């Protein structure tokens, strides 16, 4: 089986300008209806989904991307993150993984959803490292 992504909606949506991101590992087994219901009550809607797929080293779990009206994004990986374990063999065991990215228009929404997910599922959030700066190019 190969990876197939759900086609994007017919209307092209502009990606929000993202400032900060956080990640959390979930120890509880969560289901898509649980996650979608909670995020839906908080004003998030499913905007993109990538089905689980087989990779050379095993299965990559399905991932779901949710966005609110302000552009805050929540990504849920519906299973253990094999790339995390590959990058860091000491990474804790987990059942799924979340990422939250704040939009510049309403950065407080990221804190609100992180607090709600912490309250409901006991998630501990960690800031993501800043992406590396692009290399400088010589000028003529």
Short mmCIF file of N, CA and C in Angstrom, two decimals:
data_model
loop_
_atom_site.label_atom_id
_atom_site.label_comp_id
_atom_site.label_asym_id
_atom_site.label_seq_id
_atom_site.Cartn_x
_atom_site.Cartn_y
_atom_site.Cartn_z
N UNK A 1 0.84 -1.17 0.00
CA UNK A 1 0.00 0.00 0.00
C UNK A 1 0.89 1.24 0.00
N UNK A 2 0.50 2.24 -0.71
CA UNK A 2 1.27 3.47 -0.75
C UNK A 2 0.49 4.58 -0.08
N UNK A 3 1.17 5.68 0.21
CA UNK A 3 0.52 6.82 0.84
C UNK A 3 -0.33 7.55 -0.19
N UNK A 4 -1.54 7.85 0.19
CA UNK A 4 -2.41 8.66 -0.65
C UNK A 4 -2.98 9.76 0.21
N UNK A 5 -2.90 10.95 -0.29
CA UNK A 5 -3.45 12.04 0.51
C UNK A 5 -4.82 12.43 -0.02
N UNK A 6 -5.64 12.94 0.89
CA UNK A 6 -6.95 13.41 0.50
C UNK A 6 -6.76 14.67 -0.33
N UNK A 7 -7.44 14.79 -1.47
CA UNK A 7 -7.27 15.99 -2.27
C UNK A 7 -7.71 17.22 -1.49
N UNK A 8 -7.02 18.34 -1.69
CA UNK A 8 -7.40 19.56 -0.98
C UNK A 8 -8.76 20.04 -1.45
N UNK A 9 -9.44 20.86 -0.62
CA UNK A 9 -10.73 21.39 -1.03
C UNK A 9 -10.60 22.17 -2.33
N UNK A 10 -11.73 22.31 -3.04
CA UNK A 10 -11.69 22.96 -4.35
C UNK A 10 -11.22 24.41 -4.24
N UNK A 11 -11.55 25.04 -3.14
CA UNK A 11 -11.07 26.41 -2.97
C UNK A 11 -9.67 26.36 -2.38
N UNK A 12 -8.76 27.05 -3.01
CA UNK A 12 -7.39 27.08 -2.48
C UNK A 12 -7.39 27.90 -1.20
N UNK A 13 -6.86 27.34 -0.13
CA UNK A 13 -6.80 28.09 1.11
C UNK A 13 -5.37 28.54 1.34
N UNK A 14 -5.25 29.70 1.87
CA UNK A 14 -3.94 30.26 2.12
C UNK A 14 -3.44 29.74 3.46
N UNK A 15 -2.20 29.30 3.52
CA UNK A 15 -1.63 28.83 4.77
C UNK A 15 -1.43 30.02 5.70
N UNK A 16 -1.79 29.86 6.98
CA UNK A 16 -1.58 30.95 7.92
C UNK A 16 -0.10 31.16 8.17
N UNK A 17 0.25 32.40 8.45
CA UNK A 17 1.62 32.70 8.82
C UNK A 17 1.82 32.17 10.24
N UNK A 18 2.77 31.29 10.43
CA UNK A 18 2.96 30.62 11.71
C UNK A 18 4.15 31.21 12.43
N UNK A 19 3.98 31.48 13.73
CA UNK A 19 5.07 31.99 14.53
C UNK A 19 5.71 30.92 15.40
N UNK A 20 4.88 30.22 16.18
CA UNK A 20 5.41 29.28 17.16
C UNK A 20 4.72 27.94 17.05
N UNK A 21 5.42 26.90 17.48
CA UNK A 21 4.82 25.57 17.48
C UNK A 21 5.20 24.81 18.74
N UNK A 22 4.32 23.87 19.12
CA UNK A 22 4.52 23.02 20.29
C UNK A 22 4.16 21.59 19.92
N UNK A 23 4.69 20.65 20.68
CA UNK A 23 4.39 19.24 20.45
C UNK A 23 4.09 18.58 21.79
N UNK A 24 3.24 17.54 21.74
CA UNK A 24 2.92 16.76 22.95
C UNK A 24 2.69 15.32 22.55
N UNK A 25 3.05 14.42 23.44
CA UNK A 25 2.83 12.99 23.24
C UNK A 25 1.66 12.55 24.10
N UNK A 26 0.74 11.80 23.51
CA UNK A 26 -0.42 11.30 24.24
C UNK A 26 -0.16 9.86 24.68
N UNK A 27 -0.39 9.58 25.95
CA UNK A 27 -0.20 8.23 26.46
C UNK A 27 -1.47 7.40 26.33
N UNK A 28 -2.63 8.06 26.28
CA UNK A 28 -3.91 7.37 26.15
C UNK A 28 -4.18 7.04 24.69
N UNK A 29 -4.94 5.98 24.45
CA UNK A 29 -5.35 5.63 23.09
C UNK A 29 -6.54 6.51 22.74
N UNK A 30 -6.38 7.35 21.74
CA UNK A 30 -7.43 8.27 21.31
C UNK A 30 -8.00 7.82 19.98
N UNK A 31 -9.26 8.12 19.75
CA UNK A 31 -9.90 7.78 18.48
C UNK A 31 -10.21 9.06 17.72
N UNK A 32 -10.38 8.90 16.41
CA UNK A 32 -10.70 10.07 15.59
C UNK A 32 -11.98 10.76 16.05
N UNK A 33 -13.07 10.01 16.36
CA UNK A 33 -14.27 10.71 16.85
C UNK A 33 -14.02 11.52 18.12
N UNK A 34 -13.21 11.00 19.04
CA UNK A 34 -12.91 11.74 20.27
C UNK A 34 -12.19 13.04 19.96
N UNK A 35 -11.15 12.95 19.16
CA UNK A 35 -10.34 14.12 18.84
C UNK A 35 -11.15 15.13 18.03
N UNK A 36 -11.86 14.66 17.01
CA UNK A 36 -12.66 15.56 16.17
C UNK A 36 -13.76 16.25 16.96
N UNK A 37 -14.41 15.51 17.87
CA UNK A 37 -15.48 16.11 18.67
C UNK A 37 -14.95 17.21 19.58
N UNK A 38 -13.85 16.94 20.26
CA UNK A 38 -13.29 17.95 21.16
C UNK A 38 -12.84 19.18 20.38
N UNK A 39 -12.10 18.96 19.30
CA UNK A 39 -11.62 20.11 18.52
C UNK A 39 -12.78 20.85 17.87
N UNK A 40 -13.81 20.14 17.44
CA UNK A 40 -14.99 20.79 16.86
C UNK A 40 -15.67 21.71 17.86
N UNK A 41 -15.79 21.26 19.10
CA UNK A 41 -16.39 22.11 20.14
C UNK A 41 -15.55 23.35 20.40
N UNK A 42 -14.27 23.27 20.14
CA UNK A 42 -13.37 24.41 20.36
C UNK A 42 -13.24 25.30 19.13
N UNK A 43 -13.97 25.00 18.06
CA UNK A 43 -13.98 25.85 16.87
C UNK A 43 -13.02 25.44 15.77
N UNK A 44 -12.53 24.21 15.81
CA UNK A 44 -11.60 23.72 14.79
C UNK A 44 -12.35 22.81 13.83
N UNK A 45 -11.92 22.83 12.57
CA UNK A 45 -12.51 21.92 11.59
C UNK A 45 -11.39 21.19 10.87
N UNK A 46 -11.71 19.97 10.45
CA UNK A 46 -10.74 19.14 9.73
C UNK A 46 -10.50 19.76 8.36
N UNK A 47 -9.25 20.09 8.06
CA UNK A 47 -8.93 20.73 6.79
C UNK A 47 -8.08 19.85 5.87
N UNK A 48 -7.47 18.82 6.45
CA UNK A 48 -6.61 17.95 5.64
C UNK A 48 -6.44 16.63 6.38
N UNK A 49 -6.37 15.55 5.62
CA UNK A 49 -6.16 14.24 6.22
C UNK A 49 -5.23 13.43 5.32
N UNK A 50 -4.33 12.71 5.94
CA UNK A 50 -3.42 11.82 5.22
C UNK A 50 -3.60 10.43 5.82
N UNK A 51 -4.00 9.48 5.01
CA UNK A 51 -4.26 8.12 5.49
C UNK A 51 -2.96 7.45 5.95
N UNK A 52 -3.10 6.47 6.81
CA UNK A 52 -1.94 5.67 7.23
C UNK A 52 -1.33 5.01 6.00
N UNK A 53 -0.02 4.87 6.01
CA UNK A 53 0.63 4.26 4.85
C UNK A 53 1.88 3.49 5.27
N UNK A 54 2.24 2.59 4.42
CA UNK A 54 3.40 1.73 4.67
C UNK A 54 4.65 2.44 4.17
N UNK A 55 5.66 2.48 5.01
CA UNK A 55 6.97 3.01 4.64
C UNK A 55 7.97 1.87 4.71
N UNK A 56 9.19 2.11 4.27
CA UNK A 56 10.20 1.05 4.26
C UNK A 56 10.47 0.51 5.66
N UNK A 57 10.29 1.32 6.69
CA UNK A 57 10.58 0.89 8.05
C UNK A 57 9.34 0.55 8.85
N UNK A 58 8.16 0.60 8.25
CA UNK A 58 6.93 0.27 8.98
C UNK A 58 5.80 1.21 8.59
N UNK A 59 4.79 1.22 9.41
CA UNK A 59 3.60 2.04 9.15
C UNK A 59 3.75 3.44 9.69
N UNK A 60 3.29 4.40 8.91
CA UNK A 60 3.16 5.78 9.36
C UNK A 60 1.68 5.98 9.66
N UNK A 61 1.33 6.32 10.90
CA UNK A 61 -0.08 6.47 11.25
C UNK A 61 -0.77 7.58 10.46
N UNK A 62 -2.08 7.52 10.42
CA UNK A 62 -2.86 8.57 9.77
C UNK A 62 -2.62 9.89 10.50
N UNK A 63 -2.70 10.98 9.74
CA UNK A 63 -2.59 12.29 10.38
C UNK A 63 -3.76 13.16 9.96
N UNK A 64 -4.17 14.01 10.90
CA UNK A 64 -5.33 14.87 10.72
C UNK A 64 -4.93 16.30 11.07
N UNK A 65 -5.28 17.22 10.18
CA UNK A 65 -4.96 18.64 10.38
C UNK A 65 -6.26 19.40 10.61
N UNK A 66 -6.31 20.13 11.71
CA UNK A 66 -7.48 20.92 12.07
C UNK A 66 -7.06 22.38 12.15
N UNK A 67 -7.94 23.28 11.70
CA UNK A 67 -7.63 24.71 11.71
C UNK A 67 -8.84 25.46 12.23
N UNK A 68 -8.60 26.54 12.98
CA UNK A 68 -9.71 27.39 13.42
C UNK A 68 -9.79 28.62 12.53
N UNK A 69 -10.75 29.49 12.79
CA UNK A 69 -10.98 30.67 11.95
C UNK A 69 -9.79 31.63 11.96
N UNK A 70 -9.01 31.63 13.04
CA UNK A 70 -7.87 32.54 13.14
C UNK A 70 -6.62 31.98 12.45
N UNK A 71 -6.65 30.70 12.07
CA UNK A 71 -5.50 30.10 11.42
C UNK A 71 -4.63 29.27 12.34
N UNK A 72 -5.03 29.10 13.61
CA UNK A 72 -4.31 28.22 14.52
C UNK A 72 -4.49 26.80 14.02
N UNK A 73 -3.41 26.03 14.00
CA UNK A 73 -3.47 24.67 13.46
C UNK A 73 -3.13 23.64 14.53
N UNK A 74 -3.92 22.57 14.57
CA UNK A 74 -3.67 21.41 15.42
C UNK A 74 -3.48 20.22 14.49
N UNK A 75 -2.38 19.51 14.64
CA UNK A 75 -2.13 18.30 13.86
C UNK A 75 -2.09 17.14 14.83
N UNK A 76 -2.81 16.09 14.49
CA UNK A 76 -2.85 14.88 15.32
C UNK A 76 -2.36 13.70 14.51
N UNK A 77 -1.32 13.05 14.98
CA UNK A 77 -0.81 11.81 14.39
C UNK A 77 -1.46 10.68 15.18
N UNK A 78 -2.32 9.90 14.54
CA UNK A 78 -3.18 8.92 15.21
C UNK A 78 -2.47 7.61 15.52
N UNK A 79 -1.29 7.71 16.08
CA UNK A 79 -0.52 6.53 16.45
C UNK A 79 0.88 6.96 16.84
N UNK A 80 1.71 6.05 17.29
CA UNK A 80 3.08 6.40 17.67
C UNK A 80 3.85 6.99 16.48
N UNK A 81 4.69 7.96 16.77
CA UNK A 81 5.47 8.62 15.73
C UNK A 81 6.78 7.85 15.52
N UNK A 82 6.88 7.07 14.44
CA UNK A 82 8.09 6.27 14.23
C UNK A 82 9.31 7.14 13.93
N UNK A 83 9.10 8.30 13.35
CA UNK A 83 10.24 9.18 13.04
C UNK A 83 10.83 9.78 14.31
N UNK A 84 9.99 10.00 15.33
CA UNK A 84 10.50 10.50 16.61
C UNK A 84 11.41 9.46 17.25
N UNK A 85 10.96 8.21 17.25
CA UNK A 85 11.78 7.14 17.84
C UNK A 85 13.07 6.93 17.04
N UNK A 86 12.99 7.12 15.73
CA UNK A 86 14.19 6.98 14.89
C UNK A 86 15.18 8.10 15.20
N UNK A 87 14.68 9.33 15.36
CA UNK A 87 15.54 10.48 15.64
C UNK A 87 16.07 10.45 17.07
N UNK A 88 15.25 9.95 18.00
CA UNK A 88 15.63 9.92 19.41
C UNK A 88 15.19 8.60 20.03
N UNK A 89 16.07 7.61 20.07
CA UNK A 89 15.69 6.31 20.64
C UNK A 89 15.25 6.39 22.10
N UNK A 90 15.61 7.46 22.80
CA UNK A 90 15.22 7.64 24.20
C UNK A 90 13.86 8.32 24.34
N UNK A 91 13.22 8.65 23.23
CA UNK A 91 11.90 9.31 23.28
C UNK A 91 10.92 8.40 24.02
N UNK A 92 10.04 8.99 24.82
CA UNK A 92 9.11 8.17 25.59
C UNK A 92 8.11 7.42 24.70
N UNK A 93 7.65 6.29 25.21
CA UNK A 93 6.59 5.54 24.52
C UNK A 93 5.32 6.39 24.52
N UNK A 94 4.56 6.31 23.44
CA UNK A 94 3.34 7.10 23.34
C UNK A 94 2.37 6.42 22.39
N UNK A 95 1.09 6.83 22.45
CA UNK A 95 0.05 6.24 21.60
C UNK A 95 -0.29 7.14 20.42
N UNK A 96 -0.04 8.44 20.55
CA UNK A 96 -0.26 9.38 19.44
C UNK A 96 0.49 10.67 19.76
N UNK A 97 0.50 11.58 18.79
CA UNK A 97 1.26 12.82 18.96
C UNK A 97 0.46 13.99 18.42
N UNK A 98 0.58 15.13 19.09
CA UNK A 98 -0.08 16.36 18.67
C UNK A 98 0.97 17.44 18.42
N UNK A 99 0.65 18.34 17.49
CA UNK A 99 1.39 19.57 17.28
C UNK A 99 0.37 20.70 17.26
N UNK A 100 0.74 21.85 17.80
CA UNK A 100 -0.10 23.06 17.72
C UNK A 100 0.79 24.16 17.18
N UNK A 101 0.27 24.87 16.18
CA UNK A 101 0.98 26.01 15.59
C UNK A 101 0.13 27.25 15.74
N UNK A 102 0.70 28.29 16.33
CA UNK A 102 -0.01 29.54 16.56
C UNK A 102 -0.03 30.37 15.28
N UNK A 103 -1.15 31.05 15.07
CA UNK A 103 -1.20 31.99 13.95
C UNK A 103 -0.80 33.37 14.48
N UNK A 104 -0.33 34.21 13.62
CA UNK A 104 0.06 35.56 14.04
C UNK A 104 -1.16 36.41 14.36
N UNK A 105 -2.29 36.07 13.75
CA UNK A 105 -3.50 36.88 13.97
C UNK A 105 -4.07 36.70 15.37
N UNK A 106 -3.93 35.51 15.95
CA UNK A 106 -4.51 35.24 17.27
C UNK A 106 -3.66 34.22 18.02
N UNK A 107 -2.46 34.61 18.46
CA UNK A 107 -1.58 33.65 19.12
C UNK A 107 -2.17 33.08 20.41
N UNK A 108 -3.09 33.79 21.03
CA UNK A 108 -3.70 33.30 22.27
C UNK A 108 -4.53 32.03 22.04
N UNK A 109 -5.01 31.83 20.82
CA UNK A 109 -5.80 30.62 20.53
C UNK A 109 -4.96 29.35 20.69
N UNK A 110 -3.67 29.43 20.38
CA UNK A 110 -2.80 28.27 20.55
C UNK A 110 -2.68 27.91 22.03
N UNK A 111 -2.55 28.91 22.88
CA UNK A 111 -2.47 28.65 24.32
C UNK A 111 -3.78 28.07 24.83
N UNK A 112 -4.90 28.57 24.33
CA UNK A 112 -6.21 28.07 24.77
C UNK A 112 -6.39 26.59 24.41
N UNK A 113 -6.06 26.22 23.18
CA UNK A 113 -6.27 24.83 22.78
C UNK A 113 -5.25 23.92 23.46
N UNK A 114 -4.04 24.38 23.69
CA UNK A 114 -3.07 23.57 24.43
C UNK A 114 -3.56 23.32 25.85
N UNK A 115 -4.11 24.36 26.48
CA UNK A 115 -4.64 24.21 27.84
C UNK A 115 -5.81 23.23 27.86
N UNK A 116 -6.67 23.31 26.87
CA UNK A 116 -7.83 22.41 26.81
C UNK A 116 -7.39 20.96 26.61
N UNK A 117 -6.44 20.72 25.70
CA UNK A 117 -5.94 19.37 25.46
C UNK A 117 -5.19 18.84 26.69
N UNK A 118 -4.50 19.72 27.40
CA UNK A 118 -3.82 19.33 28.64
C UNK A 118 -4.85 18.91 29.69
N UNK A 119 -5.93 19.69 29.78
CA UNK A 119 -6.98 19.41 30.76
C UNK A 119 -7.67 18.07 30.47
N UNK A 120 -8.00 17.81 29.22
CA UNK A 120 -8.77 16.62 28.86
C UNK A 120 -7.91 15.36 28.82
N UNK A 121 -6.72 15.44 28.22
CA UNK A 121 -5.91 14.24 28.02
C UNK A 121 -4.55 14.28 28.72
N UNK A 122 -4.32 15.29 29.55
CA UNK A 122 -3.09 15.34 30.32
C UNK A 122 -1.83 15.53 29.50
N UNK A 123 -1.93 16.26 28.40
CA UNK A 123 -0.77 16.43 27.52
C UNK A 123 0.21 17.45 28.09
N UNK A 124 1.49 17.13 28.05
CA UNK A 124 2.55 18.07 28.41
C UNK A 124 3.13 18.61 27.11
N UNK A 125 3.14 19.92 26.98
CA UNK A 125 3.56 20.57 25.73
C UNK A 125 5.01 21.02 25.81
N UNK A 126 5.71 20.88 24.69
CA UNK A 126 7.10 21.31 24.57
C UNK A 126 7.25 22.15 23.32
N UNK A 127 7.95 23.29 23.43
CA UNK A 127 8.13 24.12 22.23
C UNK A 127 8.98 23.40 21.19
N UNK A 128 8.62 23.60 19.95
CA UNK A 128 9.40 23.03 18.85
C UNK A 128 10.61 23.91 18.61
N UNK A 129 11.71 23.32 18.20
CA UNK A 129 12.88 24.15 17.87
C UNK A 129 12.57 25.02 16.66
N UNK A 130 13.19 26.17 16.64
CA UNK A 130 12.99 27.06 15.49
C UNK A 130 13.63 26.43 14.27
N UNK A 131 12.99 26.59 13.11
CA UNK A 131 13.59 26.04 11.90
C UNK A 131 14.90 26.75 11.58
N UNK A 132 15.84 26.05 10.98
CA UNK A 132 17.11 26.70 10.66
C UNK A 132 16.91 27.81 9.63
N UNK A 133 17.72 28.83 9.76
CA UNK A 133 17.66 29.93 8.80
C UNK A 133 18.19 29.45 7.45
N UNK A 134 17.63 29.97 6.36
CA UNK A 134 18.15 29.56 5.05
C UNK A 134 19.59 30.02 4.90
N UNK A 135 20.39 29.28 4.14
CA UNK A 135 21.79 29.68 3.98
C UNK A 135 21.89 31.01 3.24
N UNK A 136 22.92 31.75 3.59
CA UNK A 136 23.16 33.02 2.90
C UNK A 136 23.71 32.75 1.51
N UNK A 137 23.25 33.53 0.58
CA UNK A 137 23.74 33.38 -0.79
C UNK A 137 24.65 34.56 -1.12
N UNK A 138 25.77 34.27 -1.75
CA UNK A 138 26.67 35.38 -2.10
C UNK A 138 26.01 36.30 -3.12
N UNK A 139 26.29 37.57 -2.98
CA UNK A 139 25.79 38.54 -3.96
C UNK A 139 26.88 38.86 -4.96
N UNK A 140 26.49 39.20 -6.15
CA UNK A 140 27.50 39.49 -7.16
C UNK A 140 27.93 40.92 -7.12
#
